[in-house]
């Protein structure tokens, strides 16, 4: 059954209502007809069964049915703080991190960043990645799309990171002696570097803010592989 995200709160109501433009376009592209069944979610957790009641050139109307609360999220909320790789690799990270269950992604710039974004360009990219996360959530069955934070410098992000004893925090480093191991905290945060890796000073700064340097093994993983390797490990643990 087709699943669509809607950017308005879904609540039980008598009668039908018009879908927001984004979801309406998807329904129109699929050439659905009155009486067809769809699934809707608004990002807060519940999933709603719905029925198309009317199809127009500029409006699609639906009626909500029953709702359920699927258990498709990871047992702990995971934040990925990723120094953005170049080209379209960030799109890939966003899509796959959503599929693997990440709760939040923080796009960062570091000393060795190839991709640097500021102002309107940074906000447009963030909005684009948010759309990628929503599309991935529609596809994989999640009802809470991964949140994408604004782009910011690594140093700024570290300096504003609030203390949280219930969150395990690590920085991925191929030079770290400590391997990633199971932990008990309810939440987790991982910092992953760019193509050239984080500098020694940046790893030291992260360690100073409470992030333990951990290794993912003897091989050097690409910038778009390392954060997804962590998410795969967490999704299966």
PDB file of C-alpha atoms in Angstrom:
ATOM      1  CA  UNK A   1       0.000   0.000   0.000  1.00  0.00           C
ATOM      2  CA  UNK A   2       1.449   3.437  -0.886  1.00  0.00           C
ATOM      3  CA  UNK A   3       2.741   5.415   2.113  1.00  0.00           C
ATOM      4  CA  UNK A   4       2.925   9.212   2.200  1.00  0.00           C
ATOM      5  CA  UNK A   5       4.247  11.770   4.663  1.00  0.00           C
ATOM      6  CA  UNK A   6       2.050  14.806   5.295  1.00  0.00           C
ATOM      7  CA  UNK A   7       3.386  17.984   6.898  1.00  0.00           C
ATOM      8  CA  UNK A   8       0.199  18.683   8.869  1.00  0.00           C
ATOM      9  CA  UNK A   9      -1.001  17.020  12.099  1.00  0.00           C
ATOM     10  CA  UNK A  10      -3.272  14.030  11.504  1.00  0.00           C
ATOM     11  CA  UNK A  11      -6.158  13.740  13.951  1.00  0.00           C
ATOM     12  CA  UNK A  12      -9.441  11.835  13.928  1.00  0.00           C
ATOM     13  CA  UNK A  13     -12.106  13.912  12.212  1.00  0.00           C
ATOM     14  CA  UNK A  14     -15.444  13.429  10.585  1.00  0.00           C
ATOM     15  CA  UNK A  15     -15.514  13.759   6.829  1.00  0.00           C
ATOM     16  CA  UNK A  16     -12.614  14.075   4.427  1.00  0.00           C
ATOM     17  CA  UNK A  17      -9.857  16.668   3.966  1.00  0.00           C
ATOM     18  CA  UNK A  18      -7.491  17.857   1.256  1.00  0.00           C
ATOM     19  CA  UNK A  19      -3.998  16.403   1.215  1.00  0.00           C
ATOM     20  CA  UNK A  20      -1.084  18.877   1.317  1.00  0.00           C
ATOM     21  CA  UNK A  21       0.372  19.575  -2.163  1.00  0.00           C
ATOM     22  CA  UNK A  22       3.367  17.241  -1.842  1.00  0.00           C
ATOM     23  CA  UNK A  23       1.383  14.150  -0.904  1.00  0.00           C
ATOM     24  CA  UNK A  24      -1.370  15.072  -3.372  1.00  0.00           C
ATOM     25  CA  UNK A  25       1.140  15.112  -6.242  1.00  0.00           C
ATOM     26  CA  UNK A  26       2.325  11.618  -5.343  1.00  0.00           C
ATOM     27  CA  UNK A  27      -1.243  10.315  -5.343  1.00  0.00           C
ATOM     28  CA  UNK A  28      -1.905  11.957  -8.707  1.00  0.00           C
ATOM     29  CA  UNK A  29       1.280  10.526 -10.237  1.00  0.00           C
ATOM     30  CA  UNK A  30       0.165   7.044  -9.180  1.00  0.00           C
ATOM     31  CA  UNK A  31      -3.202   7.696 -10.909  1.00  0.00           C
ATOM     32  CA  UNK A  32      -5.106   6.586  -7.831  1.00  0.00           C
ATOM     33  CA  UNK A  33      -8.871   6.730  -7.806  1.00  0.00           C
ATOM     34  CA  UNK A  34     -11.615   7.295  -5.223  1.00  0.00           C
ATOM     35  CA  UNK A  35     -11.862   4.223  -3.038  1.00  0.00           C
ATOM     36  CA  UNK A  36      -8.144   3.421  -3.201  1.00  0.00           C
ATOM     37  CA  UNK A  37      -6.401   2.845   0.121  1.00  0.00           C
ATOM     38  CA  UNK A  38      -3.231   4.663   1.240  1.00  0.00           C
ATOM     39  CA  UNK A  39      -1.196   4.994   4.431  1.00  0.00           C
ATOM     40  CA  UNK A  40      -0.376   8.411   5.915  1.00  0.00           C
ATOM     41  CA  UNK A  41       1.990   9.558   8.671  1.00  0.00           C
ATOM     42  CA  UNK A  42       2.855  13.017  10.000  1.00  0.00           C
ATOM     43  CA  UNK A  43       6.203  12.284  11.658  1.00  0.00           C
ATOM     44  CA  UNK A  44       4.942  12.049  15.244  1.00  0.00           C
ATOM     45  CA  UNK A  45       4.739   8.242  15.436  1.00  0.00           C
ATOM     46  CA  UNK A  46       1.247   7.003  14.473  1.00  0.00           C
ATOM     47  CA  UNK A  47       0.436   5.598  11.051  1.00  0.00           C
ATOM     48  CA  UNK A  48      -3.036   6.093   9.590  1.00  0.00           C
ATOM     49  CA  UNK A  49      -5.001   4.046   7.097  1.00  0.00           C
ATOM     50  CA  UNK A  50      -6.881   6.342   4.735  1.00  0.00           C
ATOM     51  CA  UNK A  51      -9.114   6.213   1.672  1.00  0.00           C
ATOM     52  CA  UNK A  52      -9.063   8.505  -1.336  1.00  0.00           C
ATOM     53  CA  UNK A  53     -12.478  10.152  -1.603  1.00  0.00           C
ATOM     54  CA  UNK A  54     -11.979  12.563  -4.492  1.00  0.00           C
ATOM     55  CA  UNK A  55      -9.379  13.187  -7.207  1.00  0.00           C
ATOM     56  CA  UNK A  56      -9.112  16.571  -8.894  1.00  0.00           C
ATOM     57  CA  UNK A  57      -6.556  18.378 -11.015  1.00  0.00           C
ATOM     58  CA  UNK A  58      -5.498  20.564  -8.117  1.00  0.00           C
ATOM     59  CA  UNK A  59      -6.839  18.735  -5.065  1.00  0.00           C
ATOM     60  CA  UNK A  60      -6.889  15.223  -3.628  1.00  0.00           C
ATOM     61  CA  UNK A  61      -9.230  14.489  -0.736  1.00  0.00           C
ATOM     62  CA  UNK A  62      -8.964  11.585   1.696  1.00  0.00           C
ATOM     63  CA  UNK A  63     -10.736  10.234   4.756  1.00  0.00           C
ATOM     64  CA  UNK A  64      -8.785   8.886   7.725  1.00  0.00           C
ATOM     65  CA  UNK A  65      -9.521   5.440   9.109  1.00  0.00           C
ATOM     66  CA  UNK A  66      -7.811   3.654  11.963  1.00  0.00           C
ATOM     67  CA  UNK A  67      -4.365   4.451  13.326  1.00  0.00           C
ATOM     68  CA  UNK A  68      -1.622   2.212  14.673  1.00  0.00           C
ATOM     69  CA  UNK A  69       1.666   2.858  16.482  1.00  0.00           C
ATOM     70  CA  UNK A  70       4.280   0.731  14.664  1.00  0.00           C
ATOM     71  CA  UNK A  71       7.413  -0.327  16.560  1.00  0.00           C
ATOM     72  CA  UNK A  72       9.989   0.412  13.856  1.00  0.00           C
ATOM     73  CA  UNK A  73      12.435   2.720  15.657  1.00  0.00           C
ATOM     74  CA  UNK A  74      15.725   1.631  17.217  1.00  0.00           C
ATOM     75  CA  UNK A  75      15.821   0.949  20.939  1.00  0.00           C
ATOM     76  CA  UNK A  76      18.048   4.034  21.385  1.00  0.00           C
ATOM     77  CA  UNK A  77      17.986   7.402  19.631  1.00  0.00           C
ATOM     78  CA  UNK A  78      21.136   7.790  17.508  1.00  0.00           C
ATOM     79  CA  UNK A  79      22.613  11.100  16.325  1.00  0.00           C
ATOM     80  CA  UNK A  80      25.126  11.115  13.465  1.00  0.00           C
ATOM     81  CA  UNK A  81      27.343  14.198  13.325  1.00  0.00           C
ATOM     82  CA  UNK A  82      28.867  13.926   9.842  1.00  0.00           C
ATOM     83  CA  UNK A  83      31.465  16.193   8.260  1.00  0.00           C
ATOM     84  CA  UNK A  84      29.892  16.477   4.815  1.00  0.00           C
ATOM     85  CA  UNK A  85      31.560  14.535   1.987  1.00  0.00           C
ATOM     86  CA  UNK A  86      31.676  16.032  -1.498  1.00  0.00           C
ATOM     87  CA  UNK A  87      29.448  15.408  -4.536  1.00  0.00           C
ATOM     88  CA  UNK A  88      26.185  13.522  -3.885  1.00  0.00           C
ATOM     89  CA  UNK A  89      27.530  11.262  -1.150  1.00  0.00           C
ATOM     90  CA  UNK A  90      25.680  13.201   1.524  1.00  0.00           C
ATOM     91  CA  UNK A  91      22.385  12.312  -0.176  1.00  0.00           C
ATOM     92  CA  UNK A  92      23.395   8.649   0.089  1.00  0.00           C
ATOM     93  CA  UNK A  93      24.282   8.998   3.783  1.00  0.00           C
ATOM     94  CA  UNK A  94      20.964  10.710   4.553  1.00  0.00           C
ATOM     95  CA  UNK A  95      18.939   8.080   2.704  1.00  0.00           C
ATOM     96  CA  UNK A  96      20.689   5.063   4.206  1.00  0.00           C
ATOM     97  CA  UNK A  97      20.951   6.518   7.713  1.00  0.00           C
ATOM     98  CA  UNK A  98      17.187   7.006   7.649  1.00  0.00           C
ATOM     99  CA  UNK A  99      16.640   3.422   6.524  1.00  0.00           C
ATOM    100  CA  UNK A 100      18.943   2.150   9.277  1.00  0.00           C
ATOM    101  CA  UNK A 101      17.099   4.097  11.980  1.00  0.00           C
ATOM    102  CA  UNK A 102      19.130   7.218  12.809  1.00  0.00           C
ATOM    103  CA  UNK A 103      17.077   9.797  14.699  1.00  0.00           C
ATOM    104  CA  UNK A 104      19.110  12.890  13.826  1.00  0.00           C
ATOM    105  CA  UNK A 105      21.863  13.977  11.455  1.00  0.00           C
ATOM    106  CA  UNK A 106      24.108  17.011  11.990  1.00  0.00           C
ATOM    107  CA  UNK A 107      25.925  18.186   8.806  1.00  0.00           C
ATOM    108  CA  UNK A 108      29.305  19.679   9.710  1.00  0.00           C
ATOM    109  CA  UNK A 109      32.315  21.429   8.151  1.00  0.00           C
ATOM    110  CA  UNK A 110      35.860  20.786   9.383  1.00  0.00           C
ATOM    111  CA  UNK A 111      39.448  21.781   8.585  1.00  0.00           C
ATOM    112  CA  UNK A 112      39.679  19.301   5.695  1.00  0.00           C
ATOM    113  CA  UNK A 113      36.151  19.712   4.332  1.00  0.00           C
ATOM    114  CA  UNK A 114      35.835  19.733   0.553  1.00  0.00           C
ATOM    115  CA  UNK A 115      32.178  20.767   0.656  1.00  0.00           C
ATOM    116  CA  UNK A 116      31.556  24.114   2.364  1.00  0.00           C
ATOM    117  CA  UNK A 117      28.098  25.638   2.608  1.00  0.00           C
ATOM    118  CA  UNK A 118      26.908  28.927   4.069  1.00  0.00           C
ATOM    119  CA  UNK A 119      23.812  31.133   4.102  1.00  0.00           C
ATOM    120  CA  UNK A 120      20.992  30.375   1.683  1.00  0.00           C
ATOM    121  CA  UNK A 121      22.946  27.606  -0.017  1.00  0.00           C
ATOM    122  CA  UNK A 122      23.356  25.773   3.282  1.00  0.00           C
ATOM    123  CA  UNK A 123      19.643  26.088   4.102  1.00  0.00           C
ATOM    124  CA  UNK A 124      18.633  24.880   0.632  1.00  0.00           C
ATOM    125  CA  UNK A 125      20.844  21.827   1.064  1.00  0.00           C
ATOM    126  CA  UNK A 126      19.403  21.144   4.511  1.00  0.00           C
ATOM    127  CA  UNK A 127      15.862  21.337   3.113  1.00  0.00           C
ATOM    128  CA  UNK A 128      16.882  19.016   0.267  1.00  0.00           C
ATOM    129  CA  UNK A 129      18.332  16.467   2.708  1.00  0.00           C
ATOM    130  CA  UNK A 130      15.193  16.708   4.828  1.00  0.00           C
ATOM    131  CA  UNK A 131      13.221  15.770   1.701  1.00  0.00           C
ATOM    132  CA  UNK A 132      15.570  12.832   1.085  1.00  0.00           C
ATOM    133  CA  UNK A 133      14.982  11.657   4.665  1.00  0.00           C
ATOM    134  CA  UNK A 134      11.205  11.916   4.285  1.00  0.00           C
ATOM    135  CA  UNK A 135      11.252   9.956   1.014  1.00  0.00           C
ATOM    136  CA  UNK A 136      13.404   7.278   2.651  1.00  0.00           C
ATOM    137  CA  UNK A 137      11.006   7.093   5.599  1.00  0.00           C
ATOM    138  CA  UNK A 138       8.076   6.632   3.220  1.00  0.00           C
ATOM    139  CA  UNK A 139       9.909   3.776   1.515  1.00  0.00           C
ATOM    140  CA  UNK A 140      11.270   1.936   4.560  1.00  0.00           C
ATOM    141  CA  UNK A 141       8.202   2.120   6.794  1.00  0.00           C
ATOM    142  CA  UNK A 142       9.410   4.563   9.420  1.00  0.00           C
ATOM    143  CA  UNK A 143       6.813   6.917  10.855  1.00  0.00           C
ATOM    144  CA  UNK A 144       9.335   9.371  12.355  1.00  0.00           C
ATOM    145  CA  UNK A 145      11.674  10.713   9.629  1.00  0.00           C
ATOM    146  CA  UNK A 146      15.261  11.451  10.592  1.00  0.00           C
ATOM    147  CA  UNK A 147      15.765  15.084  11.611  1.00  0.00           C
ATOM    148  CA  UNK A 148      18.406  17.045   9.670  1.00  0.00           C
ATOM    149  CA  UNK A 149      20.015  19.936  11.568  1.00  0.00           C
ATOM    150  CA  UNK A 150      21.397  23.145   9.989  1.00  0.00           C
ATOM    151  CA  UNK A 151      24.919  23.032   8.567  1.00  0.00           C
ATOM    152  CA  UNK A 152      27.534  24.352  11.008  1.00  0.00           C
ATOM    153  CA  UNK A 153      31.289  24.296  11.696  1.00  0.00           C
ATOM    154  CA  UNK A 154      32.566  21.390  13.763  1.00  0.00           C
ATOM    155  CA  UNK A 155      34.105  23.702  16.368  1.00  0.00           C
ATOM    156  CA  UNK A 156      30.799  25.545  16.830  1.00  0.00           C
ATOM    157  CA  UNK A 157      28.866  22.302  17.218  1.00  0.00           C
ATOM    158  CA  UNK A 158      31.291  20.912  19.793  1.00  0.00           C
ATOM    159  CA  UNK A 159      31.243  24.140  21.815  1.00  0.00           C
ATOM    160  CA  UNK A 160      27.444  24.119  22.026  1.00  0.00           C
ATOM    161  CA  UNK A 161      27.011  20.392  22.725  1.00  0.00           C
ATOM    162  CA  UNK A 162      25.103  20.157  26.016  1.00  0.00           C
ATOM    163  CA  UNK A 163      26.103  17.583  28.662  1.00  0.00           C
ATOM    164  CA  UNK A 164      24.013  14.403  28.590  1.00  0.00           C
ATOM    165  CA  UNK A 165      25.049  11.502  30.867  1.00  0.00           C
ATOM    166  CA  UNK A 166      22.433   9.267  29.225  1.00  0.00           C
ATOM    167  CA  UNK A 167      24.058   9.631  25.777  1.00  0.00           C
ATOM    168  CA  UNK A 168      27.112   7.581  24.744  1.00  0.00           C
ATOM    169  CA  UNK A 169      29.368   9.768  22.589  1.00  0.00           C
ATOM    170  CA  UNK A 170      32.148   8.698  20.258  1.00  0.00           C
ATOM    171  CA  UNK A 171      34.339  10.066  17.473  1.00  0.00           C
ATOM    172  CA  UNK A 172      35.264   7.595  14.732  1.00  0.00           C
ATOM    173  CA  UNK A 173      39.028   7.479  14.190  1.00  0.00           C
ATOM    174  CA  UNK A 174      41.087   4.851  12.324  1.00  0.00           C
ATOM    175  CA  UNK A 175      43.978   5.676  14.687  1.00  0.00           C
ATOM    176  CA  UNK A 176      41.993   4.949  17.842  1.00  0.00           C
ATOM    177  CA  UNK A 177      43.133   1.997  19.944  1.00  0.00           C
ATOM    178  CA  UNK A 178      39.691   1.376  21.444  1.00  0.00           C
ATOM    179  CA  UNK A 179      37.257  -0.601  19.246  1.00  0.00           C
ATOM    180  CA  UNK A 180      33.558   0.189  19.233  1.00  0.00           C
ATOM    181  CA  UNK A 181      31.894  -1.981  21.875  1.00  0.00           C
ATOM    182  CA  UNK A 182      28.385  -2.383  23.337  1.00  0.00           C
ATOM    183  CA  UNK A 183      27.235   0.331  25.734  1.00  0.00           C
ATOM    184  CA  UNK A 184      24.266   0.804  28.057  1.00  0.00           C
ATOM    185  CA  UNK A 185      23.227   4.434  27.516  1.00  0.00           C
ATOM    186  CA  UNK A 186      19.743   5.202  26.190  1.00  0.00           C
ATOM    187  CA  UNK A 187      21.064   7.466  23.425  1.00  0.00           C
ATOM    188  CA  UNK A 188      24.156   7.558  21.244  1.00  0.00           C
ATOM    189  CA  UNK A 189      26.078  10.172  19.255  1.00  0.00           C
ATOM    190  CA  UNK A 190      28.827   9.516  16.712  1.00  0.00           C
ATOM    191  CA  UNK A 191      31.092  12.049  15.004  1.00  0.00           C
ATOM    192  CA  UNK A 192      32.461  11.016  11.605  1.00  0.00           C
ATOM    193  CA  UNK A 193      35.034  12.917   9.558  1.00  0.00           C
ATOM    194  CA  UNK A 194      35.422  13.951   5.884  1.00  0.00           C
ATOM    195  CA  UNK A 195      37.398  12.378   3.018  1.00  0.00           C
ATOM    196  CA  UNK A 196      40.746  13.426   4.484  1.00  0.00           C
ATOM    197  CA  UNK A 197      39.730  12.521   8.009  1.00  0.00           C
ATOM    198  CA  UNK A 198      39.594  14.702  11.091  1.00  0.00           C
ATOM    199  CA  UNK A 199      42.825  16.405  12.089  1.00  0.00           C
ATOM    200  CA  UNK A 200      44.608  15.340  15.271  1.00  0.00           C
ATOM    201  CA  UNK A 201      43.566  18.651  16.831  1.00  0.00           C
ATOM    202  CA  UNK A 202      39.901  18.023  15.963  1.00  0.00           C
ATOM    203  CA  UNK A 203      39.982  14.503  17.414  1.00  0.00           C
ATOM    204  CA  UNK A 204      41.606  15.907  20.559  1.00  0.00           C
ATOM    205  CA  UNK A 205      38.966  18.643  20.767  1.00  0.00           C
ATOM    206  CA  UNK A 206      36.175  16.083  20.431  1.00  0.00           C
ATOM    207  CA  UNK A 207      37.786  14.000  23.164  1.00  0.00           C
ATOM    208  CA  UNK A 208      37.946  17.108  25.348  1.00  0.00           C
ATOM    209  CA  UNK A 209      34.182  17.536  24.961  1.00  0.00           C
ATOM    210  CA  UNK A 210      33.529  13.979  26.113  1.00  0.00           C
ATOM    211  CA  UNK A 211      33.601  12.008  22.852  1.00  0.00           C
ATOM    212  CA  UNK A 212      35.617   8.798  23.142  1.00  0.00           C
ATOM    213  CA  UNK A 213      37.843   8.001  20.143  1.00  0.00           C
ATOM    214  CA  UNK A 214      36.807   4.606  18.764  1.00  0.00           C
ATOM    215  CA  UNK A 215      37.880   2.450  15.831  1.00  0.00           C
ATOM    216  CA  UNK A 216      35.712   0.457  13.428  1.00  0.00           C
ATOM    217  CA  UNK A 217      38.504  -1.981  12.636  1.00  0.00           C
ATOM    218  CA  UNK A 218      41.849  -2.234  10.838  1.00  0.00           C
ATOM    219  CA  UNK A 219      40.625  -0.865   7.491  1.00  0.00           C
ATOM    220  CA  UNK A 220      40.209   2.816   6.655  1.00  0.00           C
ATOM    221  CA  UNK A 221      36.564   3.356   5.704  1.00  0.00           C
ATOM    222  CA  UNK A 222      35.365   6.042   3.313  1.00  0.00           C
ATOM    223  CA  UNK A 223      33.617   9.118   4.652  1.00  0.00           C
ATOM    224  CA  UNK A 224      30.267   7.811   3.409  1.00  0.00           C
ATOM    225  CA  UNK A 225      30.874   4.268   4.725  1.00  0.00           C
ATOM    226  CA  UNK A 226      31.911   4.869   8.343  1.00  0.00           C
ATOM    227  CA  UNK A 227      28.681   6.426   9.711  1.00  0.00           C
ATOM    228  CA  UNK A 228      26.587   3.785   7.939  1.00  0.00           C
ATOM    229  CA  UNK A 229      28.772   0.996   9.324  1.00  0.00           C
ATOM    230  CA  UNK A 230      28.002   2.316  12.820  1.00  0.00           C
ATOM    231  CA  UNK A 231      24.278   2.456  12.071  1.00  0.00           C
ATOM    232  CA  UNK A 232      24.318  -1.114  10.716  1.00  0.00           C
ATOM    233  CA  UNK A 233      26.037  -2.290  13.901  1.00  0.00           C
ATOM    234  CA  UNK A 234      23.499  -0.481  16.097  1.00  0.00           C
ATOM    235  CA  UNK A 235      20.523  -1.660  14.056  1.00  0.00           C
ATOM    236  CA  UNK A 236      21.525  -5.283  14.547  1.00  0.00           C
ATOM    237  CA  UNK A 237      22.730  -5.077  18.160  1.00  0.00           C
TER     238      UNK A 237
END
